[in-house]
Coordinates of N, CA and C in Angstrom, one line a residue:
M172 N 12.0 18.7 -8.5 CA 12.2 18.3 -7.4 C 11.6 19.0 -6.3
K173 N 11.6 20.5 -6.4 CA 10.9 21.4 -5.1 C 10.1 21.1 -5.0
T174 N 8.9 20.8 -6.2 CA 7.5 20.9 -5.8 C 7.5 19.3 -5.2
R175 N 8.0 18.5 -5.8 CA 8.2 17.1 -4.8 C 8.7 17.3 -3.3
I176 N 9.5 18.2 -3.0 CA 10.0 17.8 -1.9 C 8.8 19.0 -1.0
L177 N 8.3 20.1 -1.3 CA 7.0 20.8 -0.6 C 6.1 19.9 -0.3
T178 N 5.7 19.3 -1.4 CA 4.6 18.1 -1.2 C 4.6 17.1 -0.2
A179 N 5.7 16.5 0.0 CA 6.5 15.4 1.1 C 6.2 16.2 2.3
I180 N 6.7 17.5 2.6 CA 6.8 18.2 4.1 C 5.2 18.1 4.4
V181 N 4.5 19.0 3.1 CA 3.0 19.1 3.8 C 2.5 17.4 3.9
L182 N 2.5 16.2 3.2 CA 2.1 15.5 3.5 C 2.9 15.0 4.9
I183 N 3.9 15.0 5.4 CA 4.2 14.7 6.6 C 3.6 15.5 7.8
I184 N 3.6 16.4 7.8 CA 2.7 17.4 8.8 C 1.6 17.0 8.8
I185 N 1.1 16.5 7.9 CA -0.6 15.9 8.1 C -0.9 15.1 8.5
I186 N 0.3 14.2 8.4 CA 0.2 12.6 8.5 C 0.8 12.2 9.8
L187 N 1.7 12.5 10.0 CA 2.4 12.2 11.4 C 1.6 12.9 12.4
P188 N 0.9 13.9 12.8 CA 0.5 14.1 13.9 C -0.8 12.8 13.9
C189 N -1.7 12.5 13.0 CA -2.8 12.1 13.2 C -2.2 10.5 13.6
A190 N -1.3 10.3 13.0 CA -0.6 8.7 13.2 C 0.1 8.9 15.0
I191 N 0.4 9.8 15.5 CA 0.7 9.9 16.7 C -0.3 9.9 17.9
F192 N -1.3 10.5 17.1 CA -2.5 10.5 18.0 C -3.3 9.8 18.2
G193 N -2.9 8.8 17.0 CA -4.1 7.9 16.6 C -5.7 8.1 16.9
G194 N -6.3 7.0 17.0 CA -8.1 7.2 17.3 C -8.7 8.1 16.5
I195 N -10.0 8.8 16.4 CA -10.5 10.0 15.6 C -10.1 10.5 14.3
P196 N -8.5 11.1 14.6 CA -7.8 11.7 13.4 C -7.0 10.4 12.3
F197 N -6.8 9.6 12.8 CA -5.7 8.3 12.3 C -7.5 8.2 11.5
Q198 N -8.5 7.6 12.0 CA -9.6 7.1 11.1 C -9.8 7.9 10.0
I199 N -9.6 9.2 10.3 CA -10.2 10.3 9.3 C -9.2 9.9 8.3
L200 N -7.9 10.3 8.4 CA -7.0 9.8 8.0 C -6.9 8.8 6.7
I201 N -7.7 7.1 7.5 CA -6.9 6.6 6.7 C -8.2 6.2 5.7
A202 N -9.4 6.7 6.1 CA -10.7 6.7 5.5 C -10.8 8.2 4.1
F203 N -9.9 8.9 4.2 CA -9.8 9.8 3.4 C -8.6 9.1 2.1
L204 N -7.7 8.4 2.7 CA -6.7 7.9 1.9 C -7.1 6.6 1.0
A205 N -7.8 6.2 1.6 CA -8.7 5.1 1.1 C -9.6 5.6 -0.1
A206 N -10.5 6.5 0.3 CA -11.2 6.9 -0.6 C -10.6 7.5 -1.7
S207 N -9.7 7.8 -1.7 CA -9.1 8.6 -2.6 C -8.4 7.4 -3.6
A208 N -7.5 6.3 -3.0 CA -7.4 5.3 -3.3 C -8.3 4.2 -4.2
V209 N -9.3 4.1 -3.8 CA -10.3 3.3 -4.5 C -10.8 4.2 -5.6
F210 N -11.1 5.6 -5.2 CA -11.2 6.1 -7.1 C -10.0 6.7 -7.9
E211 N -9.0 6.3 -7.3 CA -7.9 6.1 -8.5 C -8.0 4.8 -8.9
I212 N -8.0 3.6 -8.5 CA -7.9 2.6 -9.4 C -9.1 2.1 -10.0
L213 N -10.0 2.8 -9.9 CA -11.3 3.0 -10.6 C -11.3 3.4 -11.6
S214 N -10.8 5.1 -11.5 CA -10.6 5.9 -12.6 C -9.9 5.7 -13.5
I215 N -8.5 5.4 -13.5 CA -7.4 4.8 -14.4 C -8.5 3.8 -15.5
C216 N -9.7 3.3 -15.0 CA -10.2 2.0 -16.0 C -10.5 3.1 -17.4
T217 N -10.4 2.4 -18.3 CA -10.4 3.2 -19.7 C -11.0 1.6 -20.6
R218 N -12.1 2.2 -21.3 CA -12.4 1.3 -22.9 C -12.8 -0.3 -22.4
P219 N -13.7 -0.2 -21.4 CA -14.8 0.6 -21.0 C -14.5 1.5 -20.0
K220 N -15.0 3.0 -19.7 CA -14.5 3.5 -18.7 C -15.5 2.4 -17.5
T221 N -15.3 2.5 -16.1 CA -15.8 2.3 -14.9 C -17.1 2.2 -14.8
P222 N -18.0 2.0 -15.0 CA -19.8 2.0 -14.4 C -19.5 2.9 -13.3
I223 N -20.6 4.1 -13.1 CA -20.7 4.9 -11.8 C -20.9 4.1 -11.0
Y224 N -22.5 3.3 -10.9 CA -22.8 2.7 -9.5 C -21.8 1.5 -9.0
I225 N -20.4 1.3 -9.8 CA -19.8 0.0 -9.2 C -18.8 1.1 -7.7
Y226 N -18.7 2.5 -8.4 CA -17.7 2.9 -7.2 C -18.6 3.2 -5.7
P227 N -19.7 3.4 -5.9 CA -20.2 2.8 -4.4 C -20.0 1.3 -3.4
I228 N -20.3 0.5 -4.5 CA -20.0 -1.0 -4.1 C -18.9 -1.4 -3.9
V229 N -18.1 -0.7 -4.3 CA -16.0 -1.0 -4.0 C -16.0 -0.1 -3.0
G230 N -16.7 1.0 -2.6 CA -16.5 2.0 -1.8 C -17.1 1.5 -0.4
I231 N -17.9 0.8 -0.4 CA -18.8 0.2 1.3 C -18.1 -1.1 1.2
Y232 N -17.7 -1.9 0.1 CA -16.5 -3.1 0.2 C -15.5 -2.8 0.9
A233 N -14.8 -1.5 0.7 CA -13.3 -1.0 1.2 C -13.7 -0.8 2.5
F234 N -14.5 0.2 3.0 CA -14.8 0.6 4.2 C -15.1 -0.9 5.2
Y235 N -16.1 -1.5 4.7 CA -16.3 -2.6 5.3 C -14.9 -3.4 5.8
L236 N -14.0 -3.6 5.1 CA -12.7 -4.6 5.2 C -12.0 -3.7 6.0
I237 N -11.6 -2.5 6.1 CA -10.5 -1.7 7.0 C -11.0 -1.0 8.0
F238 N -12.5 -1.1 8.7 CA -12.7 -0.4 9.8 C -13.6 -1.2 10.6
L239 N -14.5 -2.3 10.0 CA -15.3 -3.3 10.9 C -14.8 -4.2 10.5
E240 N -14.3 -4.3 10.1 CA -13.1 -6.1 10.5 C -12.3 -5.7 11.8
K241 N -12.3 -6.5 12.9 CA -11.7 -6.4 14.1 C -10.0 -7.3 13.9
N242 N -10.2 -8.7 13.3 CA -9.0 -9.6 13.5 C -8.3 -9.2 12.5
M243 N -7.1 -9.3 12.2 CA -5.8 -9.3 11.8 C -6.3 -10.2 10.5
I244 N -6.6 -11.5 10.9 CA -7.4 -12.4 9.5 C -8.2 -11.7 9.1
I245 N -9.0 -11.8 8.2 CA -10.1 -11.2 8.1 C -11.2 -11.7 7.5
S246 N -12.4 -11.8 7.7 CA -13.7 -13.2 7.6 C -13.7 -12.8 5.9
S247 N -14.3 -14.5 5.4 CA -15.0 -14.3 4.4 C -16.4 -13.5 3.8
T248 N -17.1 -13.5 5.2 CA -18.0 -13.2 4.5 C -18.5 -12.0 3.7
M249 N -17.8 -11.1 4.0 CA -17.7 -9.7 3.2 C -17.4 -9.8 1.9
I250 N -16.4 -10.5 2.0 CA -15.4 -10.9 0.4 C -16.9 -12.1 -0.5
S251 N -17.3 -12.8 0.2 CA -18.3 -13.7 -0.6 C -19.2 -12.7 -1.1
L252 N -19.7 -12.2 0.1 CA -20.8 -11.4 -0.9 C -20.8 -10.3 -2.0
Y253 N -19.2 -9.4 -1.8 CA -18.6 -8.5 -2.5 C -18.5 -9.7 -3.9
L254 N -17.7 -10.6 -4.1 CA -18.0 -11.7 -5.2 C -19.2 -12.0 -5.8
I255 N -20.3 -11.9 -5.3 CA -21.9 -11.9 -5.4 C -21.9 -11.0 -5.8
V256 N -22.2 -9.9 -5.5 CA -22.6 -8.6 -6.3 C -21.4 -8.6 -7.3
L257 N -20.3 -8.6 -7.4 CA -19.6 -8.3 -9.0 C -20.0 -8.8 -9.9
F258 N -20.5 -10.3 -9.6 CA -20.7 -11.2 -10.8 C -22.1 -11.0 -11.1
T259 N -23.0 -10.8 -10.4 CA -24.3 -10.3 -11.0 C -24.3 -9.2 -11.6
C260 N -23.1 -8.2 -11.2 CA -23.4 -7.0 -12.5 C -22.8 -7.5 -13.2
S261 N -21.9 -8.4 -13.2 CA -21.1 -8.1 -14.9 C -22.2 -9.3 -15.8
I262 N -23.1 -9.9 -15.1 CA -24.0 -10.7 -16.0 C -24.9 -9.4 -16.6
L263 N -25.4 -8.5 -15.6 CA -26.4 -7.6 -16.2 C -25.7 -6.4 -16.9
D264 N -24.5 -6.2 -16.8 CA -23.5 -5.4 -17.5 C -22.7 -5.9 -18.6
E265 N -22.7 -5.9 -19.8 CA -22.2 -6.3 -20.6 C -20.6 -5.6 -21.0
S266 N -20.5 -4.7 -20.5 CA -19.3 -3.8 -20.3 C -18.4 -4.2 -19.2
I267 N -18.8 -5.1 -18.0 CA -18.3 -5.7 -17.2 C -17.3 -7.2 -17.7
S268 N -16.3 -6.6 -18.0 CA -15.7 -8.6 -18.6 C -15.5 -9.1 -17.4
L269 N -14.8 -10.7 -17.9 CA -14.7 -11.2 -16.7 C -12.9 -10.4 -15.9
N270 N -11.8 -10.3 -16.7 CA -10.8 -9.9 -17.0 C -10.8 -8.1 -15.8
R271 N -12.3 -7.7 -16.4 CA -12.3 -6.2 -15.2 C -13.2 -7.0 -14.2
L272 N -13.6 -7.5 -13.8 CA -14.4 -7.9 -12.6 C -13.3 -8.6 -11.7
C273 N -12.0 -9.2 -12.1 CA -11.3 -10.1 -11.6 C -10.5 -8.9 -10.9
Y274 N -10.1 -7.5 -12.0 CA -9.7 -6.3 -11.7 C -10.2 -5.5 -10.6
Y275 N -11.2 -5.6 -10.2 CA -12.2 -5.0 -9.7 C -12.2 -5.6 -7.9
F276 N -12.4 -7.0 -7.9 CA -12.1 -7.8 -7.0 C -10.3 -7.6 -6.1
T277 N -9.8 -7.6 -7.0 CA -8.2 -7.9 -6.8 C -7.5 -6.9 -6.2
S278 N -8.0 -5.6 -7.1 CA -7.4 -4.1 -6.6 C -8.5 -3.7 -5.2
A279 N -9.1 -3.9 -5.2 CA -10.1 -3.2 -3.8 C -9.5 -4.0 -3.0
S280 N -9.6 -5.6 -3.2 CA -9.3 -6.0 -2.1 C -7.7 -5.9 -1.2
L281 N -6.7 -5.4 -2.6 CA -5.5 -5.5 -1.9 C -5.4 -4.4 -1.3
I282 N -6.2 -3.3 -2.0 CA -6.2 -1.6 -1.2 C -6.8 -2.0 0.1
S283 N -8.1 -2.4 0.1 CA -8.6 -2.7 1.9 C -7.9 -3.2 2.8
M284 N -7.3 -4.7 2.4 CA -6.5 -4.8 3.2 C -5.3 -4.6 3.8
G285 N -4.2 -3.5 3.0 CA -3.5 -3.0 2.8 C -3.8 -2.0 4.1
F286 N -5.1 -1.0 4.0 CA -5.6 0.1 4.8 C -6.0 -0.6 6.2
H287 N -6.4 -1.8 6.3 CA -6.9 -2.5 7.4 C -5.9 -3.2 8.1
N288 N -4.8 -3.5 7.5 CA -3.6 -4.1 8.4 C -3.0 -2.9 9.1
L289 N -2.8 -1.6 8.2 CA -2.2 -0.4 8.7 C -3.2 0.1 10.2
Y290 N -4.2 0.2 9.9 CA -5.2 0.6 11.1 C -5.0 -0.3 12.2
I291 N -4.9 -1.5 12.0 CA -5.4 -2.7 13.1 C -3.7 -2.6 14.3
I292 N -2.6 -2.2 13.0 CA -1.0 -2.1 13.9 C -1.3 -1.1 14.6
R293 N -2.0 -0.1 14.2 CA -1.8 1.3 15.0 C -2.5 0.9 16.4
N294 N -3.7 0.3 16.1 CA -4.3 0.1 17.2 C -4.1 -0.9 18.1
D295 N -3.5 -1.7 17.6 CA -3.4 -3.1 18.5 C -1.6 -2.7 18.8
F296 N -0.9 -2.3 18.2 CA 0.5 -2.7 18.4 C 0.9 -0.9 18.5
G297 N 0.4 0.3 18.5 CA 1.2 1.3 18.3 C 1.7 2.3 17.6
F298 N 1.9 3.5 17.3 CA 2.5 4.4 16.9 C 3.9 3.8 16.3
A299 N 4.5 3.4 17.7 CA 6.2 2.7 17.0 C 5.9 1.9 15.7
Y300 N 5.3 0.7 15.8 CA 5.0 -0.1 14.9 C 5.1 0.5 13.4
V301 N 4.0 1.4 13.7 CA 3.7 2.3 12.2 C 4.7 3.0 11.6
F302 N 5.7 3.5 12.5 CA 6.7 4.3 12.0 C 7.7 3.4 11.5
L303 N 7.8 2.5 12.5 CA 8.7 1.6 11.7 C 8.7 1.1 10.4
L304 N 7.4 0.1 10.4 CA 7.1 0.0 9.0 C 7.2 1.6 7.9
A305 N 6.8 2.2 8.2 CA 7.3 3.7 7.6 C 8.5 3.9 6.8
L306 N 9.2 3.9 7.7 CA 11.2 3.8 8.2 C 11.6 2.8 7.4
V307 N 10.8 1.4 7.2 CA 11.8 0.6 6.2 C 11.1 0.8 4.8
T308 N 9.9 1.1 4.5 CA 9.3 1.1 3.5 C 10.0 2.2 3.1
F309 N 9.8 3.7 3.4 CA 10.2 4.7 2.4 C 11.8 4.7 2.6
G310 N 12.5 4.5 3.6 CA 13.8 4.2 3.4 C 14.2 3.4 2.3
C311 N 13.4 1.9 2.1 CA 13.9 1.1 0.8 C 14.0 2.1 -0.2
D312 N 12.7 2.7 -0.3 CA 12.3 3.5 -2.0 C 13.7 4.8 -1.8
S313 N 13.8 5.2 -1.0 CA 15.8 6.2 -1.1 C 16.7 5.3 -1.4
G314 N 16.7 4.3 -1.0 CA 17.7 3.6 -0.9 C 18.3 3.2 -2.4
A315 N 17.5 2.6 -3.0 CA 17.1 2.0 -4.1 C 17.3 3.6 -5.0
Y316 N 16.9 4.4 -4.7 CA 16.6 5.9 -6.1 C 18.2 6.4 -6.2
F317 N 18.8 6.2 -4.8 CA 20.1 6.6 -4.7 C 21.1 5.7 -5.5
A318 N 21.2 4.5 -4.5 CA 21.7 4.0 -5.2 C 21.5 3.0 -6.6
G319 N 20.8 3.3 -7.0 CA 20.5 3.1 -8.8 C 20.8 4.2 -9.6
M320 N 20.5 5.5 -8.9 CA 21.3 6.6 -9.3 C 22.7 6.8 -9.7
K321 N 23.8 6.0 -8.7 CA 24.7 6.3 -8.3 C 25.4 5.1 -9.2
F322 N 24.6 3.6 -8.8 CA 25.6 2.5 -9.2 C 25.1 1.7 -10.2
G323 N 23.1 1.7 -10.4 CA 22.9 1.3 -11.5 C 23.3 1.2 -12.7
K324 N 23.3 -0.8 -13.4 CA 23.7 -0.8 -14.5 C 22.7 -2.3 -15.2
H325 N 22.4 -2.6 -14.3 CA 21.6 -4.3 -14.6 C 20.2 -3.4 -14.0
K326 N 19.2 -3.8 -15.2 CA 18.3 -3.6 -14.9 C 17.7 -4.8 -14.4
L327 N 16.4 -4.1 -13.7 CA 15.8 -5.1 -12.1 C 14.6 -5.9 -12.8
I328 N 13.7 -5.5 -13.8 CA 12.5 -5.9 -14.3 C 12.4 -4.6 -15.2
P329 N 12.5 -4.5 -16.3 CA 12.4 -3.7 -17.3 C 11.1 -3.6 -17.8
R330 N 10.6 -4.5 -18.3 CA 8.8 -4.7 -18.6 C 8.1 -4.0 -17.5
L331 N 8.2 -3.7 -16.6 CA 7.7 -3.0 -15.8 C 8.1 -1.8 -15.2
S332 N 9.2 -2.0 -15.0 CA 10.1 -0.4 -14.4 C 11.2 -0.3 -15.3
P333 N 11.5 0.4 -16.5 CA 12.7 0.3 -17.1 C 13.9 0.9 -16.1
K334 N 13.7 1.8 -15.5 CA 14.5 2.7 -14.7 C 15.0 1.9 -13.2
K335 N 14.5 1.2 -12.7 CA 14.9 0.5 -11.8 C 16.0 -0.6 -11.8
T336 N 17.1 -0.8 -11.2 CA 18.2 -2.2 -11.5 C 18.2 -2.6 -10.6
I337 N 19.3 -3.5 -10.6 CA 19.6 -4.8 -9.4 C 20.4 -3.9 -8.5
E338 N 21.2 -3.2 -8.9 CA 22.1 -2.5 -7.6 C 21.4 -1.4 -7.1
G339 N 20.0 -0.8 -7.5 CA 19.3 -0.4 -6.9 C 18.5 -1.1 -5.4
S340 N 18.6 -2.3 -6.1 CA 17.6 -3.0 -5.3 C 17.9 -3.6 -3.9
I341 N 19.1 -4.1 -4.4 CA 20.5 -4.1 -3.0 C 20.1 -2.8 -2.7
G342 N 20.6 -1.4 -3.2 CA 20.7 -0.4 -1.9 C 19.9 -0.4 -1.2
G343 N 18.3 -0.4 -1.6 CA 17.2 -0.1 -0.8 C 16.8 -1.4 0.1
I344 N 17.0 -2.8 0.2 CA 17.4 -3.3 0.9 C 18.7 -3.2 2.0
I345 N 19.8 -2.8 2.0 CA 20.5 -2.4 2.5 C 19.8 -1.0 3.5
L346 N 19.8 -0.1 2.8 CA 19.5 1.6 3.7 C 17.7 0.9 4.5
G347 N 17.1 0.4 4.0 CA 15.7 0.0 4.5 C 15.9 -0.8 5.8
T348 N 16.9 -2.0 5.8 CA 17.1 -2.7 7.0 C 17.9 -2.0 8.1
F349 N 18.4 -1.2 7.4 CA 19.4 -0.5 8.7 C 18.9 0.3 9.3
L350 N 17.9 1.1 8.6 CA 17.1 2.6 9.3 C 16.5 1.6 10.4
G351 N 15.5 0.5 9.9 CA 14.3 0.2 10.6 C 15.3 -0.5 12.0
S352 N 16.1 -1.2 11.8 CA 16.4 -1.9 12.7 C 17.6 -1.3 13.7
V353 N 18.3 0.2 13.4 CA 18.7 1.5 14.3 C 17.5 1.7 15.0
Y354 N 16.4 2.1 14.4 CA 15.2 2.7 14.9 C 14.5 1.7 16.0
A355 N 14.2 0.8 15.9 CA 13.8 -0.3 17.2 C 14.9 -0.9 18.1
L356 N 16.2 -0.7 17.7 CA 17.3 -0.5 18.7 C 16.8 0.4 19.8
I357 N 16.7 2.0 19.2 CA 17.0 2.9 20.0 C 15.7 3.3 20.8
I358 N 14.5 3.2 20.4 CA 13.3 2.9 20.9 C 12.9 1.3 21.7
S359 N 13.8 0.3 21.7 CA 13.4 -1.1 22.3 C 12.5 -1.4 22.0
I360 N 12.2 -1.6 20.5 CA 11.0 -2.5 20.6 C 10.7 -4.1 20.8
D361 N 9.7 -4.2 20.8 CA 9.2 -5.8 21.9 C 9.2 -6.4 20.7
I362 N 10.5 -6.8 20.0 CA 10.9 -7.8 18.9 C 12.5 -8.0 19.3
P363 N 12.5 -9.8 19.3 CA 13.8 -9.9 19.6 C 14.8 -9.5 18.0
L364 N 15.9 -8.9 18.6 CA 16.7 -8.3 17.1 C 16.7 -9.5 16.3
I365 N 17.4 -10.7 16.2 CA 17.5 -11.2 15.3 C 15.8 -11.3 14.0
V366 N 15.2 -11.7 15.4 CA 13.7 -11.7 14.4 C 13.4 -10.2 13.4
L367 N 13.4 -9.1 14.4 CA 13.3 -8.4 13.7 C 14.1 -7.5 12.4
V368 N 15.4 -8.1 12.3 CA 16.3 -8.2 11.4 C 15.7 -8.3 10.2
L369 N 15.4 -9.8 10.4 CA 14.9 -10.9 9.4 C 13.6 -9.9 9.0
F370 N 12.7 -9.9 9.6 CA 11.5 -8.9 9.2 C 12.0 -7.4 8.6
N371 N 12.3 -7.1 8.9 CA 12.9 -5.5 8.0 C 13.6 -6.0 6.5
I372 N 14.6 -7.4 6.2 CA 14.7 -7.5 5.2 C 13.6 -8.2 4.7
I373 N 12.8 -8.9 5.0 CA 11.5 -9.0 4.1 C 10.7 -8.1 4.0
L374 N 10.6 -7.2 5.0 CA 9.5 -5.7 4.3 C 10.7 -4.9 3.3
T375 N 11.8 -5.1 2.9 CA 12.6 -4.1 2.0 C 12.4 -4.8 0.6
V376 N 12.5 -6.3 0.7 CA 11.9 -6.9 -0.5 C 10.7 -6.8 -1.2
T377 N 9.7 -6.9 -0.1 CA 8.2 -6.8 -0.1 C 7.8 -5.3 -1.1
S378 N 8.6 -4.3 -0.2 CA 8.2 -3.3 -0.6 C 8.4 -2.9 -2.1
Q379 N 9.8 -3.3 -2.5 CA 9.9 -3.5 -3.9 C 9.1 -4.3 -4.8
I380 N 8.6 -5.4 -4.4 CA 7.5 -6.2 -5.0 C 6.0 -5.5 -4.8
G381 N 5.4 -4.3 -4.0 CA 4.5 -3.8 -4.0 C 4.8 -3.0 -5.1
D382 N 6.0 -2.2 -5.0 CA 6.3 -1.2 -5.8 C 5.8 -1.0 -7.5
L383 N 5.9 -2.4 -7.7 CA 6.2 -3.0 -9.1 C 4.6 -3.6 -9.3
T384 N 4.2 -3.9 -8.4 CA 2.6 -4.7 -8.6 C 1.4 -3.4 -9.0
F385 N 2.1 -2.1 -8.2 CA 1.1 -1.1 -8.6 C 1.7 -0.4 -10.2
S386 N 3.1 -0.6 -10.3 CA 3.3 -0.2 -11.5 C 3.0 -0.9 -12.8
S387 N 2.6 -2.2 -12.8 CA 2.2 -3.2 -13.6 C 0.5 -2.7 -14.1
I388 N 0.0 -2.6 -13.2 CA -1.6 -1.8 -13.0 C -1.6 -1.0 -13.5
K389 N -0.6 -0.1 -13.7 CA -0.8 1.2 -14.4 C -0.2 1.0 -15.8
R390 N 0.9 0.5 -16.1 CA 1.3 0.1 -17.6 C 0.0 -0.6 -18.1
T391 N -0.6 -1.6 -17.3 CA -1.7 -2.5 -18.1 C -3.0 -1.2 -18.3
F392 N -2.7 -0.3 -17.9 CA -4.3 0.9 -18.1 C -3.4 1.8 -19.4
E393 N -2.3 1.8 -19.1 CA -0.9 2.7 -20.0 C -1.6 4.2 -19.3
V394 N -1.1 4.6 -18.1 CA -1.4 5.7 -17.6 C 0.2 6.0 -17.0
K395 N 0.5 7.3 -16.9 CA 1.9 7.3 -15.7 C 1.6 7.6 -14.6
D396 N 0.5 8.2 -13.6 CA 0.6 8.4 -12.1 C -1.4 8.0 -12.5
Y397 N -1.6 7.5 -11.3 CA -2.8 7.2 -10.9 C -4.0 8.5 -10.4
S398 N -3.3 9.9 -10.4 CA -4.1 11.0 -10.1 C -3.3 11.9 -10.3
N399 N -3.4 13.2 -10.0 CA -2.6 14.4 -9.9 C -3.0 15.0 -8.3
I400 N -3.4 14.1 -7.8 CA -3.9 14.6 -6.3 C -2.7 15.2 -5.2
L401 N -1.3 14.5 -5.8 CA 0.0 15.0 -5.1 C 0.7 15.6 -6.0
P402 N 1.0 17.1 -6.1 CA 1.8 17.3 -6.7 C 3.4 17.1 -7.0
G403 N 3.9 16.5 -7.9 CA 5.4 16.2 -8.1 C 5.2 14.7 -7.3
H404 N 4.2 14.0 -7.1 CA 4.2 12.5 -6.7 C 2.8 11.7 -7.5
G405 N 2.2 12.9 -7.6 CA 0.9 11.7 -8.7 C -0.3 11.5 -7.5
G406 N -0.6 10.3 -7.4 CA -1.5 10.0 -6.9 C -1.4 9.7 -5.3
I407 N -2.6 9.5 -4.8 CA -2.2 8.4 -3.6 C -1.7 7.4 -3.3
L408 N -2.2 6.5 -4.5 CA -1.2 5.0 -4.7 C -0.1 5.3 -5.3
D409 N 0.3 6.3 -6.0 CA 1.7 6.6 -6.2 C 2.8 7.1 -5.4
R410 N 2.4 7.5 -4.1 CA 3.0 7.7 -3.3 C 3.3 6.5 -1.6
F411 N 1.4 5.7 -1.7 CA 1.4 4.9 -0.7 C 1.4 3.2 -1.4
D412 N 2.2 3.2 -2.5 CA 1.6 1.8 -2.8 C 2.3 0.3 -2.0
S413 N 3.5 1.0 -1.9 CA 4.6 0.2 -0.9 C 4.1 -0.1 0.5
L414 N 3.7 0.9 0.9 CA 3.1 1.2 2.2 C 2.4 0.3 2.5
L415 N 1.2 0.3 1.4 CA 0.1 -0.8 1.3 C 0.2 -2.3 1.2
F416 N 1.2 -2.7 0.8 CA 1.8 -3.6 0.1 C 2.2 -4.3 1.7
N417 N 2.9 -3.2 2.1 CA 4.2 -3.9 3.2 C 3.0 -4.0 4.5
S418 N 2.5 -3.3 4.6 CA 1.2 -3.3 5.7 C 0.4 -4.6 5.7
L419 N 0.7 -5.2 4.5 CA 0.0 -6.8 4.2 C 1.0 -7.4 5.2
V420 N 1.9 -7.3 4.7 CA 3.1 -8.7 5.0 C 3.0 -8.6 6.8
F421 N 3.3 -6.7 6.9 CA 3.9 -6.5 8.1 C 2.6 -6.9 8.7
G422 N 1.8 -6.9 9.1 CA 0.5 -7.5 9.6 C 0.4 -9.2 9.2
L423 N 1.1 -10.0 8.5 CA 1.1 -11.2 8.9 C 2.1 -11.6 9.4
L424 N 3.4 -10.7 9.3 CA 4.5 -11.2 10.4 C 4.4 -10.7 11.7
L425 N 3.9 -10.0 12.1 CA 3.2 -9.5 13.8 C 2.2 -10.8 14.0
N426 N 1.3 -11.4 13.3 CA 0.2 -12.4 13.3 C 1.1 -13.9 13.9
F427 N 2.1 -14.0 13.1 CA 2.8 -14.9 13.3 C 3.7 -14.9 14.5
L428 N 4.7 -13.7 14.5 CA 5.2 -13.8 16.0 C 4.8 -13.9 17.2
M429 N 3.2 -13.1 17.5 CA 2.2 -13.3 18.2 C 2.0 -15.1 18.9
G430 N 1.9 -15.4 17.3 CA 1.8 -17.1 17.5 C 2.5 -18.0 18.2
V431 N 4.0 -17.3 18.0 CA 5.2 -18.2 18.5 C 5.8 -17.8 19.9
L432 N 4.8 -16.7 20.0 CA 5.4 -16.5 21.5 C 4.6 -16.3 22.6

């Protein structure tokens, strides 16, 4: 637990200033996190291992979607090109099955679009919205953990995560929604209160879906952690899985809100 706390403090010291200042520091941060995440999703593959030439293909795809796409709704051009390259690789390389090809596409797209939305939210809406997203997401994680420890009796989805409980899930929804709503009220964020609360509730639910999604990937490849880059936490995806998934959701919600208003 001590190692976990120390790692969390170091992460906050590094990440928070980059997110506050934005610009190049935030770009470098996102690039590092994304590169680490891409390495993790490919390196956990076994029987067979990911061919080495797949790494730069996925990396280029991820970099393009994260930094070179300007809109919240990503165009189909790069996605189509990526699919063409993957299918070509599967034809030429017998080690790349259809299941593995689908994994390379879906996992890389999920990570890329998650980081893309996080990058766009910071640039277009500001630090306050990124902090709101993080507060709701990590507040949900903490609420689920402590509520599960104190009140947990009924398993949520044991085939994916045997320790998660329904009581913990409810605790996560309550704490994440509460923290996000109070923070937004304090800084007077430019979203109507009833809409804000609804957004926060949605984000606490999708935060848990994101966590379970990445847990299911680990179970498929029979690994405990994505890597050991963060002592006490595992890999980048072990720590930021829910945030990545919620970046997708929050980006869609903000896009919808702009369309309505």
